XYZ file of N, CA, C and O in Angstrom:
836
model
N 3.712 -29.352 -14.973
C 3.841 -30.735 -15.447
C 3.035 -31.685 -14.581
O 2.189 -32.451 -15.044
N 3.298 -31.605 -13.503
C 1.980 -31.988 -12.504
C 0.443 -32.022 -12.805
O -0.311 -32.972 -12.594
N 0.171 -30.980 -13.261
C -1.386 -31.019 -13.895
C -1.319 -32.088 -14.789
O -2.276 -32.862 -14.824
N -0.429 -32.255 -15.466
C -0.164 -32.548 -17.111
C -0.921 -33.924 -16.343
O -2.098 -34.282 -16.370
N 0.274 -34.519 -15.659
C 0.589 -36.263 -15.261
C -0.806 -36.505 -14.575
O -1.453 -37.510 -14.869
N -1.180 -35.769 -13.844
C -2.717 -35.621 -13.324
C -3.903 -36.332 -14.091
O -4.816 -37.126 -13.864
N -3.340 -35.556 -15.181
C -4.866 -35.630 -16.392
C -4.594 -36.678 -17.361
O -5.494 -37.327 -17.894
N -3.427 -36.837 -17.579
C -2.718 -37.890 -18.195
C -2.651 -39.307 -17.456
O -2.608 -40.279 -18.210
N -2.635 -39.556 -16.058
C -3.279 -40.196 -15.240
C -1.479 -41.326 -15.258
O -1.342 -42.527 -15.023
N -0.551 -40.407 -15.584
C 0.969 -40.988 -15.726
C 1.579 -41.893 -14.670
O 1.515 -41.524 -13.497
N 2.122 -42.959 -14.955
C 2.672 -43.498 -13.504
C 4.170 -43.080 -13.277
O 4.675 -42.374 -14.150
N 4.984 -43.469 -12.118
C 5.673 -42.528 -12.325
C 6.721 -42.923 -12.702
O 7.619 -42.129 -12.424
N 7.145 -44.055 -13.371
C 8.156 -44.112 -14.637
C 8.238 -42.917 -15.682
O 9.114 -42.134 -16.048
N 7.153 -43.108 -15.928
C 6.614 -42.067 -16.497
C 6.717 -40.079 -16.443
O 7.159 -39.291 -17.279
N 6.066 -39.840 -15.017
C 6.186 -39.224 -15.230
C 8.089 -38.207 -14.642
O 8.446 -37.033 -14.735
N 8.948 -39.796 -13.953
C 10.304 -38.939 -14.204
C 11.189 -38.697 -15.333
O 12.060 -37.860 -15.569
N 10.475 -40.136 -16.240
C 11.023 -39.635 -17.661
C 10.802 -38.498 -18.734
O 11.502 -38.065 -19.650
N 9.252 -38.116 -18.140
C 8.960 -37.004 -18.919
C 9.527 -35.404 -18.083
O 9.787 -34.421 -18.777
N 9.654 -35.368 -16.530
C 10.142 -34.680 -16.256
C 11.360 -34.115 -16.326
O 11.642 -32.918 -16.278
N 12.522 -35.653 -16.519
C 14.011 -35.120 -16.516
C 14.025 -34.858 -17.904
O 15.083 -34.310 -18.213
N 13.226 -35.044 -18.912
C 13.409 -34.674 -20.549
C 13.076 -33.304 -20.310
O 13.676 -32.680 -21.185
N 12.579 -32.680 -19.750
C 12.209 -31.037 -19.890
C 13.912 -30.283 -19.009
O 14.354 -29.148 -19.182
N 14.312 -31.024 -18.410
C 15.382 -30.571 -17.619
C 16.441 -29.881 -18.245
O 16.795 -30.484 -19.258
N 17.208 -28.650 -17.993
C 18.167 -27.581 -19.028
C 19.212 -26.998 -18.319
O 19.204 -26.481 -17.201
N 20.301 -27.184 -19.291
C 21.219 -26.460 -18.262
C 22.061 -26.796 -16.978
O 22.872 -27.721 -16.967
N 21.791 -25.904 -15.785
C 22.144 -26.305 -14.886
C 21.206 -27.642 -14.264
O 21.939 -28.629 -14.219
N 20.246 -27.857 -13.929
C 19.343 -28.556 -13.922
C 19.757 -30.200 -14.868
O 19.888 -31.346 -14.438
N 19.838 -29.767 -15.941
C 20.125 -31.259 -16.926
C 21.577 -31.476 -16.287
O 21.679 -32.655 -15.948
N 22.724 -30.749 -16.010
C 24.125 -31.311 -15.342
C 23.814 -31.993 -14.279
O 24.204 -33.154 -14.157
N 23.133 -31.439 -13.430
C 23.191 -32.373 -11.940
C 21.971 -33.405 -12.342
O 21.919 -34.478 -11.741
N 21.332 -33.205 -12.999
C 19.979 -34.757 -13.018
C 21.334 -35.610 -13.788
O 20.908 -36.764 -13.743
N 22.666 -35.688 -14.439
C 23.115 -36.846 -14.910
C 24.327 -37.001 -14.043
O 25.215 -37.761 -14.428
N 24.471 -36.262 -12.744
C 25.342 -37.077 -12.027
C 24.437 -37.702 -11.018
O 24.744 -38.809 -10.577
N 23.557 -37.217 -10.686
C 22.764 -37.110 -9.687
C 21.535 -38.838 -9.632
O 21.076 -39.468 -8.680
N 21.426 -39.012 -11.044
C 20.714 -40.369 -11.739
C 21.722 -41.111 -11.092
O 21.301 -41.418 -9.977
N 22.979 -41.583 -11.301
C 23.913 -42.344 -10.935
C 23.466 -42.864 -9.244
O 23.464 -44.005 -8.782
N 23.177 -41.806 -8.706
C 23.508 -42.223 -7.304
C 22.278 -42.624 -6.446
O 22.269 -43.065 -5.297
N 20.889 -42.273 -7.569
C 20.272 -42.624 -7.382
C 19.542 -43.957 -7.498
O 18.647 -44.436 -6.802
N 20.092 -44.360 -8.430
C 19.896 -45.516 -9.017
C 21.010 -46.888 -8.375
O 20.876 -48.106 -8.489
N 21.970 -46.167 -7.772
C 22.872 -47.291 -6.951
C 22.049 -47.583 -5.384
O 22.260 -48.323 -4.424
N 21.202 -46.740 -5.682
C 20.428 -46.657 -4.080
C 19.629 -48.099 -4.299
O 19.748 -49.175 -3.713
N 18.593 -47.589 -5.602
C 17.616 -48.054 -6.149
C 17.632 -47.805 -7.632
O 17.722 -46.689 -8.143
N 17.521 -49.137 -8.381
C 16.839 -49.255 -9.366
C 15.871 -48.549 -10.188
O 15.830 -48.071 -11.322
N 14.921 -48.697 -8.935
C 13.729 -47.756 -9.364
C 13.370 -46.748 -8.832
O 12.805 -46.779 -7.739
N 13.658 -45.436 -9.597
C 13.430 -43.946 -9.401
C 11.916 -43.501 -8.851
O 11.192 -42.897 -9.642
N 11.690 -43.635 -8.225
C 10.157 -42.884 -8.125
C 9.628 -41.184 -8.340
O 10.489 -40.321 -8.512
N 8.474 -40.898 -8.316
C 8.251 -39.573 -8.526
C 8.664 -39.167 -7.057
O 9.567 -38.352 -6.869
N 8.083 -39.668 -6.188
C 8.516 -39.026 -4.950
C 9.992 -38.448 -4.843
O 10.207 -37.273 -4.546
N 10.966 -39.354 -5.104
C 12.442 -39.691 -4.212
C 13.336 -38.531 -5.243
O 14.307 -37.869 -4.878
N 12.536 -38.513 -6.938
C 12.899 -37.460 -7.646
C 12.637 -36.034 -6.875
O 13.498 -35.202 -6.591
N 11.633 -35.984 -6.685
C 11.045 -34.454 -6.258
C 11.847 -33.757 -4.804
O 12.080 -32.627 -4.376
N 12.197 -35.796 -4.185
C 12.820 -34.647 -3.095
C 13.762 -34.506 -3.276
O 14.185 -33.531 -2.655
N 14.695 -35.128 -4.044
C 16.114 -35.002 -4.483
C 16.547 -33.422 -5.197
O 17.510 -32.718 -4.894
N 15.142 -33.077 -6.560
C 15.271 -31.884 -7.039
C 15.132 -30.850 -6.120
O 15.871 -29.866 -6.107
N 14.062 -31.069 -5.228
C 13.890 -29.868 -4.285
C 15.343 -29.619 -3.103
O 15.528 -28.438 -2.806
N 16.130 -30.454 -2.585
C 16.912 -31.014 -1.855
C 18.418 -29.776 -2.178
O 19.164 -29.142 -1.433
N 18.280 -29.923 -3.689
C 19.166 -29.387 -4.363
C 18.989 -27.871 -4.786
O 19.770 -26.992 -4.422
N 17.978 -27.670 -5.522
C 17.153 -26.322 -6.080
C 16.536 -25.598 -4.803
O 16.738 -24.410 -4.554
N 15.672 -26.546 -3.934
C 15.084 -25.548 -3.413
C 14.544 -26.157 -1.800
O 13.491 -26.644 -1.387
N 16.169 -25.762 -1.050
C 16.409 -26.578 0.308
C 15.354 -26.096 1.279
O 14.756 -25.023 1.214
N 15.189 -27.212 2.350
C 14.261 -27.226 3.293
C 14.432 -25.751 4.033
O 13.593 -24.851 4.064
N 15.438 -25.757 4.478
C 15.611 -24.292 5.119
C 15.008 -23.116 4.551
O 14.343 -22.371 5.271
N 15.190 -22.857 3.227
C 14.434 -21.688 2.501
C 12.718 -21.955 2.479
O 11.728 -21.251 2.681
N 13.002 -23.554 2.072
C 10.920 -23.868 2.820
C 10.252 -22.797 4.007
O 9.360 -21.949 4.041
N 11.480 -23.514 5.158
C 11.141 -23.270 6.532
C 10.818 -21.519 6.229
O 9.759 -20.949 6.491
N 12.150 -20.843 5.563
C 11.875 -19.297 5.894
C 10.685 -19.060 5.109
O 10.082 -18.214 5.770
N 10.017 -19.311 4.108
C 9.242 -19.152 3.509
C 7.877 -19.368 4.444
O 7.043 -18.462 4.424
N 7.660 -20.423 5.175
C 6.771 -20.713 5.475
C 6.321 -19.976 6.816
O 5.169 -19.851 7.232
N 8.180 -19.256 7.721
C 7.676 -18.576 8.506
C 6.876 -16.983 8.292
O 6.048 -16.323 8.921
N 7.628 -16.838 7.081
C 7.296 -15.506 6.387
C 5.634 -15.387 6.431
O 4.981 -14.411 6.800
N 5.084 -16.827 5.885
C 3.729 -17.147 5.218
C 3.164 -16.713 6.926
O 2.419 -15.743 6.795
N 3.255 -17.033 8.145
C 2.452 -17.612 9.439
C 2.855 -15.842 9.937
O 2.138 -15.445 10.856
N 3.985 -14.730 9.372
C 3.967 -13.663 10.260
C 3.353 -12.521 9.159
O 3.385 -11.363 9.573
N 2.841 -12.717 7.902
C 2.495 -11.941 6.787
C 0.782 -11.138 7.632
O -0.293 -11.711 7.813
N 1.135 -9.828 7.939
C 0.078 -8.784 7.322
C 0.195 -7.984 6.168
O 1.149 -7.948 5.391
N -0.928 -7.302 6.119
C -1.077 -6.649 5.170
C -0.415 -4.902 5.450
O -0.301 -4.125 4.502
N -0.180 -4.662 6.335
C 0.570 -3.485 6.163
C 0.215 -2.298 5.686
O -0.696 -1.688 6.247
N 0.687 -1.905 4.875
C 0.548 -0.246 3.900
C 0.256 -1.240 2.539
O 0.451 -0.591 1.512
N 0.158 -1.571 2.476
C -0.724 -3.021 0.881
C -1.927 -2.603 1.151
O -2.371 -2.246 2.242
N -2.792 -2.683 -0.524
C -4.175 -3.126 -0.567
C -4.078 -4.310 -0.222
O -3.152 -5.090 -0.004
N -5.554 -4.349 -0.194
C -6.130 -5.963 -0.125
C -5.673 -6.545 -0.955
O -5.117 -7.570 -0.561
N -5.619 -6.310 -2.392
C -5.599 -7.174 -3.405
C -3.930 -7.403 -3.226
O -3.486 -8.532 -3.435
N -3.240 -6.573 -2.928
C -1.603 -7.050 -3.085
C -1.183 -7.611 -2.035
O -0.088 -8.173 -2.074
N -2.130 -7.593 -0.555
C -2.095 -8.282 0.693
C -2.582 -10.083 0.103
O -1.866 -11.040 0.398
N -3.586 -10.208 -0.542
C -4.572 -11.147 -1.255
C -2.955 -12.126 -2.080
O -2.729 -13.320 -1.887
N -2.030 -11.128 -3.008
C -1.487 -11.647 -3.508
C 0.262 -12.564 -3.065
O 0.978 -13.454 -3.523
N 0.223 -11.623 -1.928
C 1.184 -12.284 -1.056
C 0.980 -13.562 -0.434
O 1.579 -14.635 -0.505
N -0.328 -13.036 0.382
C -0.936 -14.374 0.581
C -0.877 -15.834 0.008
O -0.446 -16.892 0.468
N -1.302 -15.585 -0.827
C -1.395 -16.963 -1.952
C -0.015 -17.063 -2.355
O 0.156 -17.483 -1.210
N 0.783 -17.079 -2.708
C 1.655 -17.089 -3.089
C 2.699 -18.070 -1.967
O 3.249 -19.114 -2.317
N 2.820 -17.385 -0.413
C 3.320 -18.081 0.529
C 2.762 -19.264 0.371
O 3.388 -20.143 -0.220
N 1.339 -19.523 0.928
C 0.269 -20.133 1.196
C 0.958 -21.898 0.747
O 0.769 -22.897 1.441
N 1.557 -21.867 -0.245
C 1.612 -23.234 -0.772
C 3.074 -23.801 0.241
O 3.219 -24.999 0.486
N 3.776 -23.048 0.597
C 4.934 -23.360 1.795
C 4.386 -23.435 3.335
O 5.245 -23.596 4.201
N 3.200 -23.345 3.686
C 2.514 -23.520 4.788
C 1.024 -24.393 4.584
O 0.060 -23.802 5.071
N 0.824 -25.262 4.155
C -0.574 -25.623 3.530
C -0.749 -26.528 4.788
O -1.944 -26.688 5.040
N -0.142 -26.989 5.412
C -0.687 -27.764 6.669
C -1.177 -26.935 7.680
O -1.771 -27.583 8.542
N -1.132 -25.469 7.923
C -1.425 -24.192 8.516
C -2.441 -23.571 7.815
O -2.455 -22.345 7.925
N -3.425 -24.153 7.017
C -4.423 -23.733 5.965
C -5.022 -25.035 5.282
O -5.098 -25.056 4.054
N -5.510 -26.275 6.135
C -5.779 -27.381 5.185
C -7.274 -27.531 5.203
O -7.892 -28.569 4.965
N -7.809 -26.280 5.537
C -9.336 -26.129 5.048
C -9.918 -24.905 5.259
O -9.952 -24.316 6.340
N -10.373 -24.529 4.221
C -10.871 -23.693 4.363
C -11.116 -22.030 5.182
O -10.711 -20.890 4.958
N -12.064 -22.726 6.280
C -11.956 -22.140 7.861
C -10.821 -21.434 8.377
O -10.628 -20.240 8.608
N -10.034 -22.583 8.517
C -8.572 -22.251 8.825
C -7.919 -20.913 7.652
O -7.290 -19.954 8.101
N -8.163 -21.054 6.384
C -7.197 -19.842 5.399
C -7.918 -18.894 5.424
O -7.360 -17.930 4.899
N -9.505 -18.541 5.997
C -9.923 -17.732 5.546
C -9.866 -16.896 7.232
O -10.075 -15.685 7.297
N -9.544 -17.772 8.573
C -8.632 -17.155 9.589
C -7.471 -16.401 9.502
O -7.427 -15.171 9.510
N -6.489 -17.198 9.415
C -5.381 -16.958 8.528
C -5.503 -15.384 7.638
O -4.920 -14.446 8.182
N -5.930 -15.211 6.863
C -6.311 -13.956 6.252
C -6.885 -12.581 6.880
O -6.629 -11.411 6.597
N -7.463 -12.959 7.514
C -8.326 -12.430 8.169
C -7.594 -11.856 9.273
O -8.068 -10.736 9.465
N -6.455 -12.150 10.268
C -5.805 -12.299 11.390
C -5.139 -11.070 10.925
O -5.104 -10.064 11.634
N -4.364 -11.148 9.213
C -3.405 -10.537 9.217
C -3.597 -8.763 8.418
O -2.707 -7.947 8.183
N -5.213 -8.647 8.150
C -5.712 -8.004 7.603
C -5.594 -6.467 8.909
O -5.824 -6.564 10.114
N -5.152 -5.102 8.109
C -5.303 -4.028 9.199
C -6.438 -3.869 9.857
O -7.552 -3.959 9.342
N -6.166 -3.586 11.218
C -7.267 -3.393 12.450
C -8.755 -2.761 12.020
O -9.832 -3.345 12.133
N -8.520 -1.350 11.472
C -9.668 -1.354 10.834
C -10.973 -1.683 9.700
O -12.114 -1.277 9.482
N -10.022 -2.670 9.161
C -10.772 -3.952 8.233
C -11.278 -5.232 9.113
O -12.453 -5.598 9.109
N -10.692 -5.593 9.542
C -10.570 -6.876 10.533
C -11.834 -6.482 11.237
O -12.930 -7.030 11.120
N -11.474 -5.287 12.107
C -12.913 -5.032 13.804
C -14.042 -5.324 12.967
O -14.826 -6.168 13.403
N -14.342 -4.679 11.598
C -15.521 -4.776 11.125
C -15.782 -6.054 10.625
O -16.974 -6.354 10.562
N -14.662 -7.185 10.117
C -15.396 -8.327 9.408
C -15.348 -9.373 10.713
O -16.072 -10.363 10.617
N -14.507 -9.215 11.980
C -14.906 -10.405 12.581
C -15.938 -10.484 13.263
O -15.866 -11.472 13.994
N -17.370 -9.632 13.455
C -18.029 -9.366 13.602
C -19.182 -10.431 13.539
O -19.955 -11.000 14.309
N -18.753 -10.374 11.661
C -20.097 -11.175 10.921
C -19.516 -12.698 10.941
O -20.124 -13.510 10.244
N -18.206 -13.225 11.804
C -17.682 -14.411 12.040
C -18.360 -14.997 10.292
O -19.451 -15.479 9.991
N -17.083 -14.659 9.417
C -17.518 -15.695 7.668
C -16.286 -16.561 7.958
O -15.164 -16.266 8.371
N -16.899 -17.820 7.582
C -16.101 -18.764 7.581
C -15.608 -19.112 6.573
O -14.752 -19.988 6.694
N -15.904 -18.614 5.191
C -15.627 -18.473 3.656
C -14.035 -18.007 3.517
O -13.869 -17.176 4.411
N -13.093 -18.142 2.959
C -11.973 -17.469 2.564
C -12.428 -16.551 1.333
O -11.842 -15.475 1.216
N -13.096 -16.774 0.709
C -13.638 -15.503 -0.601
C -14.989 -14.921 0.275
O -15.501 -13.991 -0.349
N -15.558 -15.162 1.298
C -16.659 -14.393 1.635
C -15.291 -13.196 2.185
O -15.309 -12.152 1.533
N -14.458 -13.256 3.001
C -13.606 -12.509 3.755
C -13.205 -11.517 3.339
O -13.262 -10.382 3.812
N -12.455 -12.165 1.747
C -11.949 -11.045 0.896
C -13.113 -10.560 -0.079
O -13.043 -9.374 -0.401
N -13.924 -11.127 -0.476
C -14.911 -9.942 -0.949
C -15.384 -8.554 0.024
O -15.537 -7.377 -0.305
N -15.580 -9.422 1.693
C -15.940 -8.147 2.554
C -14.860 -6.920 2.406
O -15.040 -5.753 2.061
N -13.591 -7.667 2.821
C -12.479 -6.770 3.080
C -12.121 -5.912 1.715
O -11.567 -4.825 1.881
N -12.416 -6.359 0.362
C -12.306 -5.243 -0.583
C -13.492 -4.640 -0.710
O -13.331 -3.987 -1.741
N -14.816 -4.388 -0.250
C -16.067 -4.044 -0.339
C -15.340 -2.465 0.862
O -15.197 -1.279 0.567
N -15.150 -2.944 1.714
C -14.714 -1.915 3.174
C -13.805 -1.467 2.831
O -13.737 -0.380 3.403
N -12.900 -1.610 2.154
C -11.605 -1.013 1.608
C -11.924 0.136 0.618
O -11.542 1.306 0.588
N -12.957 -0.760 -0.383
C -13.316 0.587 -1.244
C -14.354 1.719 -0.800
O -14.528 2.777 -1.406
N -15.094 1.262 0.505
C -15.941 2.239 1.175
C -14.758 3.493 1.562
O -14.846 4.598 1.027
N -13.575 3.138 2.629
C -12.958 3.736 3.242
C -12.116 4.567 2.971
O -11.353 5.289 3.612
N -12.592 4.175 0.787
C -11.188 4.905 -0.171
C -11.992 6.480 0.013
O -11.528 7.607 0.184
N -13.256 6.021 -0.097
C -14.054 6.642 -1.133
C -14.834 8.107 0.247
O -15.210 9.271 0.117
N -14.746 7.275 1.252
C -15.088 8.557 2.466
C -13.793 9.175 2.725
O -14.151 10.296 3.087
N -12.229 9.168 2.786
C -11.041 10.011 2.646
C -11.417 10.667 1.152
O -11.444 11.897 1.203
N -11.679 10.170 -0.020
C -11.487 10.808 -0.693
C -12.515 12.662 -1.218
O -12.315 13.760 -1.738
N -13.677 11.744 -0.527
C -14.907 12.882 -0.022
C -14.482 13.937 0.787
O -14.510 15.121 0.451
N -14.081 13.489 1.878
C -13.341 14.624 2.456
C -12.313 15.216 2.398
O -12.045 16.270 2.976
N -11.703 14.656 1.764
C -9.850 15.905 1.108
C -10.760 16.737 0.023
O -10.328 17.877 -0.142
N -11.747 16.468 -0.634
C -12.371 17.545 -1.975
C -13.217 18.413 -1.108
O -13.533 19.453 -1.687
N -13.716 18.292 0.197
C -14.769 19.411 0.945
C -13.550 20.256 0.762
O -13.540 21.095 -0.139
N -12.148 20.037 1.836
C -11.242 20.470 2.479
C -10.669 21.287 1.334
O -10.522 22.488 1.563
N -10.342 20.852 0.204
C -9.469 21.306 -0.793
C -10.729 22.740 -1.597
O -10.370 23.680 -2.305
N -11.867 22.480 -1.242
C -12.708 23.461 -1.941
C -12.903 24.435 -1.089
O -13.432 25.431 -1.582
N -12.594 24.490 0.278
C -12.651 25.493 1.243
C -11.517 26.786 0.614
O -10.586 26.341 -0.058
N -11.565 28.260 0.798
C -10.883 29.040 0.315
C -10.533 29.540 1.846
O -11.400 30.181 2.440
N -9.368 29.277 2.449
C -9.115 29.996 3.475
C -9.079 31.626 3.847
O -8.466 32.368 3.081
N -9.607 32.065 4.789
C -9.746 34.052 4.614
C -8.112 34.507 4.884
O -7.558 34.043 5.880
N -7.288 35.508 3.888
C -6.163 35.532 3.908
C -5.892 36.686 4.913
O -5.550 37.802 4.521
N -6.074 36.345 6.345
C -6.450 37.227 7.725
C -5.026 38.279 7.539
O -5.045 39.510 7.522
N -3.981 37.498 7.427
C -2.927 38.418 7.780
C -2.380 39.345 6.281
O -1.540 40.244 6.315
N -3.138 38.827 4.955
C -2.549 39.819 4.136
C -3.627 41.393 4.563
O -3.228 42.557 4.519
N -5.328 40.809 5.036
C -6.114 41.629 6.106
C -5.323 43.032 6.570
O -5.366 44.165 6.091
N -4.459 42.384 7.898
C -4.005 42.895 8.571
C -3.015 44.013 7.942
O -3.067 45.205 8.246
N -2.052 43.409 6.964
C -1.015 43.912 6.237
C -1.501 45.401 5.916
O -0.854 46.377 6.294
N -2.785 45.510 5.132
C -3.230 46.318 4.332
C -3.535 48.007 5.443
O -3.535 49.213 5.198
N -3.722 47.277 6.479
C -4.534 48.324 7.550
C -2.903 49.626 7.778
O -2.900 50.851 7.656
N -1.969 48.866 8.059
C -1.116 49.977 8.286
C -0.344 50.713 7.094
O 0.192 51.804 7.294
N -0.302 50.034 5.751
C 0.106 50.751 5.073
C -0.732 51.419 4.167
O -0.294 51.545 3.023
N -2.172 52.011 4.504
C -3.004 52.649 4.240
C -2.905 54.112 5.394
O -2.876 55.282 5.014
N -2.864 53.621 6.911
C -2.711 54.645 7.899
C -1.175 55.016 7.753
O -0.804 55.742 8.675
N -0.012 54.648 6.668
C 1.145 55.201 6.866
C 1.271 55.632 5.273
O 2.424 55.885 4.924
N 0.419 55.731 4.430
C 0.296 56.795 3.114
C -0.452 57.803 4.029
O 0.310 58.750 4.228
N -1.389 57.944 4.533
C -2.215 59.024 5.024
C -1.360 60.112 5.685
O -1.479 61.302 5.395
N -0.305 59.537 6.785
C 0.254 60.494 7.194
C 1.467 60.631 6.444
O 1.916 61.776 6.470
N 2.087 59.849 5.825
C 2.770 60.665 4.616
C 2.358 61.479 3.519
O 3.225 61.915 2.762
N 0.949 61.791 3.298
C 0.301 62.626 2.494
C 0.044 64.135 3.419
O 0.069 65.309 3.048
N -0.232 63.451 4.900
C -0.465 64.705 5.575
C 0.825 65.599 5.641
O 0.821 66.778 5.284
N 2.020 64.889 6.165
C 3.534 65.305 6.671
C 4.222 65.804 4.962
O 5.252 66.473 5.041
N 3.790 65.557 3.745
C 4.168 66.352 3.062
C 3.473 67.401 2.430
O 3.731 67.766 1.283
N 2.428 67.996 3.282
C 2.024 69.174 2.589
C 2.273 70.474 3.707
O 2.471 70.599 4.916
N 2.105 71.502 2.288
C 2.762 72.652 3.074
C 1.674 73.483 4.180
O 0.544 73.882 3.899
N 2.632 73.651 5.979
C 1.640 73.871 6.731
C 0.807 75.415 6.156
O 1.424 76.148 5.383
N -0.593 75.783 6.611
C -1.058 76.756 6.481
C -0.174 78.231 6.861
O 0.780 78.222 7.638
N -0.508 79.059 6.399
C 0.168 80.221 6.571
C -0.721 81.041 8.376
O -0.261 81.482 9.429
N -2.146 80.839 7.792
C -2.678 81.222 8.460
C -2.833 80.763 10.377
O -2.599 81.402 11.403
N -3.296 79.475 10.128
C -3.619 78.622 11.387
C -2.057 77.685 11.878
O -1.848 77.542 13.083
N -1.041 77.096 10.839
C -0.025 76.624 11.030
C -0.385 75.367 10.743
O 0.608 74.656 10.582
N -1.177 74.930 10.643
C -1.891 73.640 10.766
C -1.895 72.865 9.101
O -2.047 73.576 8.107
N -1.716 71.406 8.990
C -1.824 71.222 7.529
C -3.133 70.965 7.574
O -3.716 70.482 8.545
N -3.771 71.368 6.230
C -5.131 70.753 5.744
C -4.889 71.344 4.237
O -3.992 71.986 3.691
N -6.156 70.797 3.847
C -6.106 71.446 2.534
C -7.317 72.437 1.782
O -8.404 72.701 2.295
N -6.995 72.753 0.878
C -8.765 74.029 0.920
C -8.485 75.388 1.677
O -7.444 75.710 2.251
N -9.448 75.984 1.569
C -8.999 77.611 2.106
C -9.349 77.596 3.639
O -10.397 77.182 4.136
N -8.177 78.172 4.339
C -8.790 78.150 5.894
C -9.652 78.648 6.295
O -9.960 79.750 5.841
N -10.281 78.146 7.147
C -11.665 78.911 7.538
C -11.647 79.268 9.151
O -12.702 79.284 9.785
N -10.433 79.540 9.740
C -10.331 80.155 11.114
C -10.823 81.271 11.372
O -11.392 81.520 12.435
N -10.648 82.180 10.324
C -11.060 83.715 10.727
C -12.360 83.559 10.400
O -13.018 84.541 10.745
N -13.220 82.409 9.680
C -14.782 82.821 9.406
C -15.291 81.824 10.072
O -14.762 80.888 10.671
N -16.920 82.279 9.820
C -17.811 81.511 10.788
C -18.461 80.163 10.291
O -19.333 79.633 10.980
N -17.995 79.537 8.963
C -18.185 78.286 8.254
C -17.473 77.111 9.440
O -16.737 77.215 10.421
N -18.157 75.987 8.719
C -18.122 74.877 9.821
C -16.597 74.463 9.092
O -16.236 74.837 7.976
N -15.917 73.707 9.913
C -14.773 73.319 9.201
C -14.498 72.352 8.412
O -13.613 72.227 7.566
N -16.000 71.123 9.034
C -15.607 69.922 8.179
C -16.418 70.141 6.501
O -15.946 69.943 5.382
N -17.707 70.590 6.898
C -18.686 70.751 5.384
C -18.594 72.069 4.810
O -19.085 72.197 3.689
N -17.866 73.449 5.558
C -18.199 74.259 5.197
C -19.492 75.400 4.983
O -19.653 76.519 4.498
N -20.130 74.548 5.542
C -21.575 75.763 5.916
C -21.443 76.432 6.664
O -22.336 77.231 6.942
C-alpha cells in the first residue's frame, strides 16, 4: 500500500483512511478501539503515529530488535548462496541503518559468506553488492563442478578385489590335497599318484620317457 500512496502521491489523511479500510478481523477490532484513543490524543491521525501504533501492537520493537540481531549475526552456513542471498534480504529491511549504502551491504554480505568464498572475493576488494554475489555464485558453481569431477574419476575406479585374491589360493591348495588324500595308495611303491608306477622301470617319472 505504500508503493500505492507513493505513486498516488496520497497525503496522509488519506493514506490512513485508505489503510484502515483494508484492515480485517483481528486487525479491524483493535483499529476501532484503538482510533478512540488516538484521536483523544489528537485530532489528527497521521501516517506516522498510525504505523507506529500498528507496529506497536502487531509487530513490537523487541521482535524488531531480535530480528535485526539475527540480520548483524547471519552467515551463510551449509546454505547456497542463493538461499544465503535470500535470508539476507529478507532481514536486511530490520537493520537498514547497518546497510544504508551500498558499500556497507555488499560488506555485510560478504563478511558472512563461507571462508572459502570470501578468501577468494576479498581479494578483488568489489564494492558492488551484486558485483559480490555474482562473484560468489560464479565460485560456488566452479567449486560444485570440481567435487563433482572428482567423485565420477573416484566412482569409475574398479577397486582390485585383493582379498577375494587371497581367498581363492587356499581353497585350490586344499582340493589338491583332498584329491591327493583320497586316492588309493599304490600297491607297489605305497605312495599315491596316479598312472602306472614306474619304480621298477627305467622311464622318467614326471614325462615318462
Amino acid at each position: 500500500m505504500e508503493k500505492i500512496f507513493r505513486v498516488l502521491e496520497c497525503t496522509d489523511h488519506q493514506k490512513v483512511t485508505c489503510a484502515t479500510f483494508m484492515l480485517q478481523g483481528e486487525a479491524n477490532m483493535w483499529w476501532k478501539t484503538f482510533r478512540k484513543i488516538l484521536e483523544a490524543q489528537d485530532p489528527v491521525i497521521t501516517w506516522a503515529k498510525f504505523l507506529e501504533a500498528l507496529y506497536e501492537n502487531f509487530f513490537p520493537e523487541s521482535l524488531r530488535e531480535r530480528k535485526e540481531v539475527e540480520f548483524l549475526y547471519l552467515t551463510q552456513g551449509s546454505d547456497s548462496v542463493m538461499a544465503y542471498k535470500k535470508k539476507f534480504e529478507e532481514l536486511a529491511w530490520f537493520a537498514l541503518a547497518h546497510i544504508d549504502t551500498d558499500a556497507k551491504k555488499a560488506k555485510k554480505f560478504l563478511r558472512g559468506l563461507n571462508p572459502q568464498l570470501k578468501g577468494s572475493i576479498v581479494v578483488l576488494k568489489l564494492r558492488s553488492y551484486a558485483e559480490v554475489l555474482e562473484r560468489a555464485l560464479l565460485l560456488e558453481d566452479s567449486q560444485r563442478g570440481t567435487i563433482q569431477g572428482n567423485s565420477s574419476k573416484v566412482q569409475g575406479k574398479r577397486p582390485i578385489d585383493s582379498q577375494h585374491s587371497r581367498d581363492d589360493r587356499p581353497q585350490r591348495h586344499q582340493r589338491t590335497h583332498y584329491e591327493q588324500t583320497t586316492q588309493t595308495p599304490c600297491r607297489t611303491c605305497g605312495k599315491h599318484h596316479s598312472g602306472q608306477c614306474r619304480q621298477n622301470s627305467d622311464n622318467c617319472y614326471r614325462c615318462g620317457g
